[in-house]
Coordinates of C-alpha atoms in Angstrom, one line a residue:
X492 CA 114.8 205.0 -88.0
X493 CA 114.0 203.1 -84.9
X494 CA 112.6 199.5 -85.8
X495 CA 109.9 199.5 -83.0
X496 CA 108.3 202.8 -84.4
X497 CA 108.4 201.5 -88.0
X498 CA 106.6 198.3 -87.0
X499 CA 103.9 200.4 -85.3
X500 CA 103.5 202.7 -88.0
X501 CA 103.0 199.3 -90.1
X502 CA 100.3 198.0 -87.9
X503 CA 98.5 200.9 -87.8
X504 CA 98.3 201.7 -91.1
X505 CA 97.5 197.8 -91.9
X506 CA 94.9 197.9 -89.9
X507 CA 93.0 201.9 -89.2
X508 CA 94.4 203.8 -92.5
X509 CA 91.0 203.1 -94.5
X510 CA 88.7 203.6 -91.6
X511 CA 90.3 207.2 -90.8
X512 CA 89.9 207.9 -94.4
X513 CA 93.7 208.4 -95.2
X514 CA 94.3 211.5 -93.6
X515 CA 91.4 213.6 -94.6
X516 CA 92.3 214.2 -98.1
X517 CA 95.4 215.7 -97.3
X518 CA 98.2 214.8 -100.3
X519 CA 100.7 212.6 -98.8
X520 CA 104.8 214.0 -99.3
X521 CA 106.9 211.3 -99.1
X522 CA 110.1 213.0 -100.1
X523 CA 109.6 215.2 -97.0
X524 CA 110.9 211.7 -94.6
X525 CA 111.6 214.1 -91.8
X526 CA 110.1 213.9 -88.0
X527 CA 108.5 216.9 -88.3
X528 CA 106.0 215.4 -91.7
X529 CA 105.7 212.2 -89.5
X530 CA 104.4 213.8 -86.7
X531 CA 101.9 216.1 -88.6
X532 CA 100.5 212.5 -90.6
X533 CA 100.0 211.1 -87.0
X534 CA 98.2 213.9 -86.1
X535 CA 95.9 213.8 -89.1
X536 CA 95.7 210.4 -88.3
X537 CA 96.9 209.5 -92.1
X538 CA 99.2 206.4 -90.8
X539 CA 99.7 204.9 -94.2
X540 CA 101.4 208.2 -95.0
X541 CA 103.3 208.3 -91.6
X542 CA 104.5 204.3 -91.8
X543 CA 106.1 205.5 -95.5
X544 CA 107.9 208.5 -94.3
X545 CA 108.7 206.5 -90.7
X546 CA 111.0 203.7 -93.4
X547 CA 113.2 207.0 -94.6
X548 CA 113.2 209.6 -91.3
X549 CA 116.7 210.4 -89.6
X550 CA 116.3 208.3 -86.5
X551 CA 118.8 210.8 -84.7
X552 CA 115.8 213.8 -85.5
X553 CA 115.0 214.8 -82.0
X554 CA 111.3 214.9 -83.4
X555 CA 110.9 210.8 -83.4
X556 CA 110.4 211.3 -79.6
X557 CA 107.3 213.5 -80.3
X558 CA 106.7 211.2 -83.1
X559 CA 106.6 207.9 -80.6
X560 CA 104.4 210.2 -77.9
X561 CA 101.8 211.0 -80.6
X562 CA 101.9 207.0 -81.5
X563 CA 101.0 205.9 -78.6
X564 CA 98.1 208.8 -78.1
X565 CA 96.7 207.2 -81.1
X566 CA 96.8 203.6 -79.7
X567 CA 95.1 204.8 -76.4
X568 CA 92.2 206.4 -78.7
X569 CA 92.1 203.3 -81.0
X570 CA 92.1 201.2 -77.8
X571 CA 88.9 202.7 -76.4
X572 CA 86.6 202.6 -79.3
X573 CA 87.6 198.8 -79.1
X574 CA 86.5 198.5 -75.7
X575 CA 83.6 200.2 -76.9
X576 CA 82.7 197.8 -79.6
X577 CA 83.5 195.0 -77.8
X578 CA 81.2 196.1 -74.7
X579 CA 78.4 197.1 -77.1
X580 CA 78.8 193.4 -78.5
X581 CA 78.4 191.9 -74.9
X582 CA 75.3 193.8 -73.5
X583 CA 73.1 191.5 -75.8
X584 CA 74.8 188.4 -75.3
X585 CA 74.1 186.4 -72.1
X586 CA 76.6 184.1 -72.5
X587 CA 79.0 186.9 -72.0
X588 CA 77.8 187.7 -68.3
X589 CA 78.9 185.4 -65.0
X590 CA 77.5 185.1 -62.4
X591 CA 80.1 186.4 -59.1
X592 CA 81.6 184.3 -56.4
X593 CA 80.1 185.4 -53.0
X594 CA 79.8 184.7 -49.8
X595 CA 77.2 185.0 -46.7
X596 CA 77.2 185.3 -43.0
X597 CA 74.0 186.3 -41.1
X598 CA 73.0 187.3 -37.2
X599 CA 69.4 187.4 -35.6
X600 CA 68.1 190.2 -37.6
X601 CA 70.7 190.7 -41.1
X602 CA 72.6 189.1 -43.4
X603 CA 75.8 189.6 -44.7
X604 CA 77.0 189.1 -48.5
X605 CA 80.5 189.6 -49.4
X606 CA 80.4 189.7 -53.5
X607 CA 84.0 189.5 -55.1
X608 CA 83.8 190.0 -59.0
X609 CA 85.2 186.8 -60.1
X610 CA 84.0 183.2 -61.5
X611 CA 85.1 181.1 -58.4
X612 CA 86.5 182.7 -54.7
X613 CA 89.7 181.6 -55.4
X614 CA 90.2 183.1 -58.7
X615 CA 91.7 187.0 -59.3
X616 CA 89.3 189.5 -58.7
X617 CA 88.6 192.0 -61.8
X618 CA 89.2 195.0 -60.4
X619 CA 85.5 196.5 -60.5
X620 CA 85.6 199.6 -58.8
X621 CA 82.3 201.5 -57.4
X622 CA 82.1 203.6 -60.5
X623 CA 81.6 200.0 -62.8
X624 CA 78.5 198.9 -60.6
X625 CA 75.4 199.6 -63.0
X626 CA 73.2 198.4 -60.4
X627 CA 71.8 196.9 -56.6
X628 CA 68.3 196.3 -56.5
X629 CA 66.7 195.3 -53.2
X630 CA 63.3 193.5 -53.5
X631 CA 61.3 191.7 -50.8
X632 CA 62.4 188.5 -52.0
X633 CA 65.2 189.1 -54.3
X634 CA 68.5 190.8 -54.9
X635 CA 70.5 191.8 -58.2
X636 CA 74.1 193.0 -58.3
X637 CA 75.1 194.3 -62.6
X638 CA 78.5 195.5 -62.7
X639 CA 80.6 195.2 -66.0
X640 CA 84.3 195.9 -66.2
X641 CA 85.7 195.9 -69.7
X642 CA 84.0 193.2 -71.9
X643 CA 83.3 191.5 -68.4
X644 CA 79.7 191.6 -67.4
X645 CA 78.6 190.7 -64.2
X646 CA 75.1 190.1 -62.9
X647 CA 74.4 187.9 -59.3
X648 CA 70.7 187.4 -58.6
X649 CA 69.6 185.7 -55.3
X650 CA 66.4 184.9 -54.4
X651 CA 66.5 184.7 -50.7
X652 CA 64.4 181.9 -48.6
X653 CA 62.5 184.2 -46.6
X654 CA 61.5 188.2 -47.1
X655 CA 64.0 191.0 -46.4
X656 CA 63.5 194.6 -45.9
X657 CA 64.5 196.5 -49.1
X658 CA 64.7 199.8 -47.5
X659 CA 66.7 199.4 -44.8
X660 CA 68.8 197.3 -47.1
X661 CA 72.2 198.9 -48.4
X662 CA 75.6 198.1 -49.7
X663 CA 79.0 199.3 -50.0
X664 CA 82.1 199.0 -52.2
X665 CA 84.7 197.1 -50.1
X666 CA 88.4 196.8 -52.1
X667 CA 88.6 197.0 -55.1
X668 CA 86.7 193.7 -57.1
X669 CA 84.7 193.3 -54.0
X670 CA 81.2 194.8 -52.1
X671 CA 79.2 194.2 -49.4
X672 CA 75.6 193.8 -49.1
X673 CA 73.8 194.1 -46.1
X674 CA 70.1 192.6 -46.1
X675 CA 67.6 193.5 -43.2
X676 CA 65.4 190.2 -42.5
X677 CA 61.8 191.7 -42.4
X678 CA 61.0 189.3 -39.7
X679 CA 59.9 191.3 -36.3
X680 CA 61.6 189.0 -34.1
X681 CA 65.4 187.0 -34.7
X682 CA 65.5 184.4 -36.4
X683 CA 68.0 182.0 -38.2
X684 CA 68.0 180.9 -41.7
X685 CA 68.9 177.7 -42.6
X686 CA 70.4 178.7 -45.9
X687 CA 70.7 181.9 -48.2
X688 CA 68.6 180.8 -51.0
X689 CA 64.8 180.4 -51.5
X690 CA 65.9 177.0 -54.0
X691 CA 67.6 174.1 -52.2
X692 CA 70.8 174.4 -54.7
X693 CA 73.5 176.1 -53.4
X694 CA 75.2 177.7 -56.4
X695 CA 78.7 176.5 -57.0
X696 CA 80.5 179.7 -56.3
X697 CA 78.6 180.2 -53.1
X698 CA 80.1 179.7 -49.4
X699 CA 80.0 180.6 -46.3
X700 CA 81.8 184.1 -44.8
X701 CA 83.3 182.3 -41.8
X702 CA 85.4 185.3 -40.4
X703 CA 82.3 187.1 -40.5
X704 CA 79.7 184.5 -38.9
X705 CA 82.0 183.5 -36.2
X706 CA 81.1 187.0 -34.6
X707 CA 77.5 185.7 -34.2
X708 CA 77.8 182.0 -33.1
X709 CA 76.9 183.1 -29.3
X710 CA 73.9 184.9 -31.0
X711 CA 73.1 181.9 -33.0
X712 CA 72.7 179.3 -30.4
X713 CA 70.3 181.9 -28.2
X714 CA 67.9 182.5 -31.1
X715 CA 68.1 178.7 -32.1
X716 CA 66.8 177.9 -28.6
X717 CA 64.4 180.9 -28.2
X718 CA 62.9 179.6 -31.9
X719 CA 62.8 175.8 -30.6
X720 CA 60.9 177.2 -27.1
X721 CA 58.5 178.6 -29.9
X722 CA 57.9 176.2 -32.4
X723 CA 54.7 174.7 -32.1
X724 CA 54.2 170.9 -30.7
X725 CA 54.8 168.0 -32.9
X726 CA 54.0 164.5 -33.1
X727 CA 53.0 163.3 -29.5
X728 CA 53.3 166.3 -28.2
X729 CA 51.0 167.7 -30.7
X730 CA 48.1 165.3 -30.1
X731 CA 48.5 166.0 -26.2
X732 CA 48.5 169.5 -26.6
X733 CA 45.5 169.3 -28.7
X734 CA 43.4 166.5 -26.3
X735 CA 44.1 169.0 -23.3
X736 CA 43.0 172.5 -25.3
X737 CA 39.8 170.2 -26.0
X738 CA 39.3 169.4 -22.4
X739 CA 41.0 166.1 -22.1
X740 CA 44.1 165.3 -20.3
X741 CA 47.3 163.1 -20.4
X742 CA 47.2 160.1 -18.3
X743 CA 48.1 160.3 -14.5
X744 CA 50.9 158.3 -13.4
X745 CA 48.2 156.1 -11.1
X746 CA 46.7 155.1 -14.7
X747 CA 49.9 153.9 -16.3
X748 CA 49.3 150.6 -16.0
X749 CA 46.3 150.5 -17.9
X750 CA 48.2 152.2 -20.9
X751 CA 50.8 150.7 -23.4
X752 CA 53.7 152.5 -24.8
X753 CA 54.4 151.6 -28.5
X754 CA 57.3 153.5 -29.3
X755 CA 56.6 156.8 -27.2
X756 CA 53.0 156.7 -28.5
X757 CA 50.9 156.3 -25.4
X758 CA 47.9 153.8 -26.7
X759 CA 45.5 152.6 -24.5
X760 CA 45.0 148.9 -23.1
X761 CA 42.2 146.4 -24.3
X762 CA 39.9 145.3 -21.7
X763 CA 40.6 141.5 -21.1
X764 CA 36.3 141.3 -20.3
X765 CA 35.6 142.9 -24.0
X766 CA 36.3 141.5 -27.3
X767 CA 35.9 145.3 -28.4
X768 CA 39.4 147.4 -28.7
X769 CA 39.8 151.0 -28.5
X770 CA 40.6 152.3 -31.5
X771 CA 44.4 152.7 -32.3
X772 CA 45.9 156.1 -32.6
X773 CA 47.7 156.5 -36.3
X774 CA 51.7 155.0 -36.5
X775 CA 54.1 157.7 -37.9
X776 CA 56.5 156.1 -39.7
X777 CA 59.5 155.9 -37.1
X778 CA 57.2 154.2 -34.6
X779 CA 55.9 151.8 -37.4
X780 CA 59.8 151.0 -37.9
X781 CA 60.3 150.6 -34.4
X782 CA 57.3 148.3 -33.7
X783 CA 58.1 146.3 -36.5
X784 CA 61.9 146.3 -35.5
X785 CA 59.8 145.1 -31.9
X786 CA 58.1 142.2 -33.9
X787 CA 61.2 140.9 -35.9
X788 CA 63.2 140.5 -32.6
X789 CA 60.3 138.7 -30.5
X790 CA 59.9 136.6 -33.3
X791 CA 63.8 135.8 -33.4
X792 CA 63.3 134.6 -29.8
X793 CA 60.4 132.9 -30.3
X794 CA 62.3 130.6 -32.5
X795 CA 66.0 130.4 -30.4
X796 CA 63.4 129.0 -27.6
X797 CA 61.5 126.5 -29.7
X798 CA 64.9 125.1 -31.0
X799 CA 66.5 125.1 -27.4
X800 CA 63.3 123.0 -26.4
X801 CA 63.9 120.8 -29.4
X802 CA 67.3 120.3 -28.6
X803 CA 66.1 119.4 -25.1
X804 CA 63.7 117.2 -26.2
X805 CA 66.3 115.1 -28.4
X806 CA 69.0 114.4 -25.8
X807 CA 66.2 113.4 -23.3
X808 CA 65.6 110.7 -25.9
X809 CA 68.9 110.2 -26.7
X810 CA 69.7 109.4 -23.0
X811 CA 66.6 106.9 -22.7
X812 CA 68.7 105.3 -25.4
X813 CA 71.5 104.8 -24.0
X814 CA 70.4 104.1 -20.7
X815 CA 69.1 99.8 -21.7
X816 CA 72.4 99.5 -22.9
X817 CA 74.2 100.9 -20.3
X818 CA 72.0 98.1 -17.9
X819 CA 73.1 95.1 -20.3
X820 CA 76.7 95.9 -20.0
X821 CA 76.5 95.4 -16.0

């Protein structure tokens, strides 16, 4: 008898003989240790029977080769109720489920996410086919990915930072272990997002599809400037914009002098004849730190010219001295 079958035989009857109910009843003839018997037990499925008449068969029967094909017919079927179980024990358990590695490009008016089923983007892809993907959901702000491949469960969720179109949102099964999702921005005009997600985490197994965003970098820098030309006024410009809509206007150039510039923040002069200032317009905080930068150094100087003077003031006294004893000598 060939070892290798034996052992299997052993195995299997170890381990399934009691849960196929020992062959259905079905008397076991172990004197009968021919190929023929051991094929008809691993038909019934009675592999307690076949591993006994498997120790005693003529190895050089030219039934063991049937015997060895209906073994391994066995282990297939024995194999997928495994899978099974073990599939029906992940569903309910989220630790079982990952979340994929992907990546995203985007031009004016879509966004590109290239999904490959696997825990980081350098790792092996499980080869999830289009037939494993239980699911793609497009919401206005959200998409989910479920796939599952064996006891492997996969589920990517995103968020995204502003609203997308779901219906004229689609994806596709790329190669195997990997899809592509494209997202319509709902925006009516282009525009560029500074990042995928609403939250300001970037998951770990997130990055950036450069092959596919270098397509767009022309694009980019036009809506980036087209967006900048129409973002409203802010800061100085702001408060201008605002004193002209309410009928006011920005100093002329012949009226400069009587203006001071604190920073970039036009403020206007006091009167030298009045005590009474004009009220000052409100600091942000990078011309506070400027004006104070402004103080610090005048005071600095302040002080290097009061100690140059000083100095001055001593060697002037020094020299009158000197100078008696300088007389008294001659």
């Amino acid at each position: 008898m060939r070892p290798s079958l034996y052992a299997c035989l052993v195995v299997a009857s170890a381990t399934s003989a009691a849960a196929w109910g020992g062959g259905g009843g079905v008397a076991c003839d172990e004197t009968d240790a021919s190929a023929a018997s051991l094929v008809a037990a691993l038909k019934r499925s009675d592999y307690a029977c076949a591993a006994k008449i498997a120790s005693a068969v003529d190895s050089t029967d030219l039934a063991v080769n049937e015997a060895l094909m209906e073994l391994r017919s066995a282990e297939q079927k024995l194999k997928e109720v495994r899978t099974a179980l073990t599939d029906a024990q992940g569903q309910g358990d989220p630790s079982k489920k990952m979340a994929p590695a992907h990546q995203w490009a985007q031009s004016g008016d879509e966004i590109f996410v290239s999904v490959k089923f696997a825990h980081k983007w350098d790792a092996p892809a499980t080869l999830v086919g289009e037939g494993d993907v239980d699911a793609v959901e497009f919401a206005s702000d959200k998409v989910l990915v479920k796939a599952h491949k064996g006891s492997k469960r996969f589920d990517l969720e995103i968020e995204t930072l502003r609203d997308i179109d779901p219906d004229a949102s689609s994806w596709v099964a790329a190669s195997v272990g990997r899809m592509t999702l494209t997202l319509r921005k709902a925006a009516a005009q282009k525009e560029w997002w500074p990042r995928l997600n609403k939250g300001k985490t970037k998951p770990s197994n997130q990055g950036v599809w450069w092959d596919k965003q270098e397509l767009y970098d022309a694009e980019k820098e036009e809506v980036q400037k087209n967006e900048k030309a129409d973002a409203p006024p802010r800061g100085l410009a702001a408060k201008l914009a605002a004193k002209k809509k309410a009928g006011g206007s920005a100093p002329a150039a012949a009226e400069k002098d009587d203006y001071d510039d604190v920073g970039g923040l036009l403020q206007e002069a006091p009167d030298e004849e009045t005590e009474d200032k004009p009220e000052r317009a409100p600091l942000t905080e990078a011309v506070k730190r400027a004006e104070k930068r402004r103080q610090l150094a005048a005071k600095a100087a302040k002080k290097e010219k009061e100690k140059v003077a000083e100095d001055g003031r001593a060697a002037a006294a020094q020299a009158q001295v000197q100078a008696p004893r300088r007389d008294r000598k001659t």
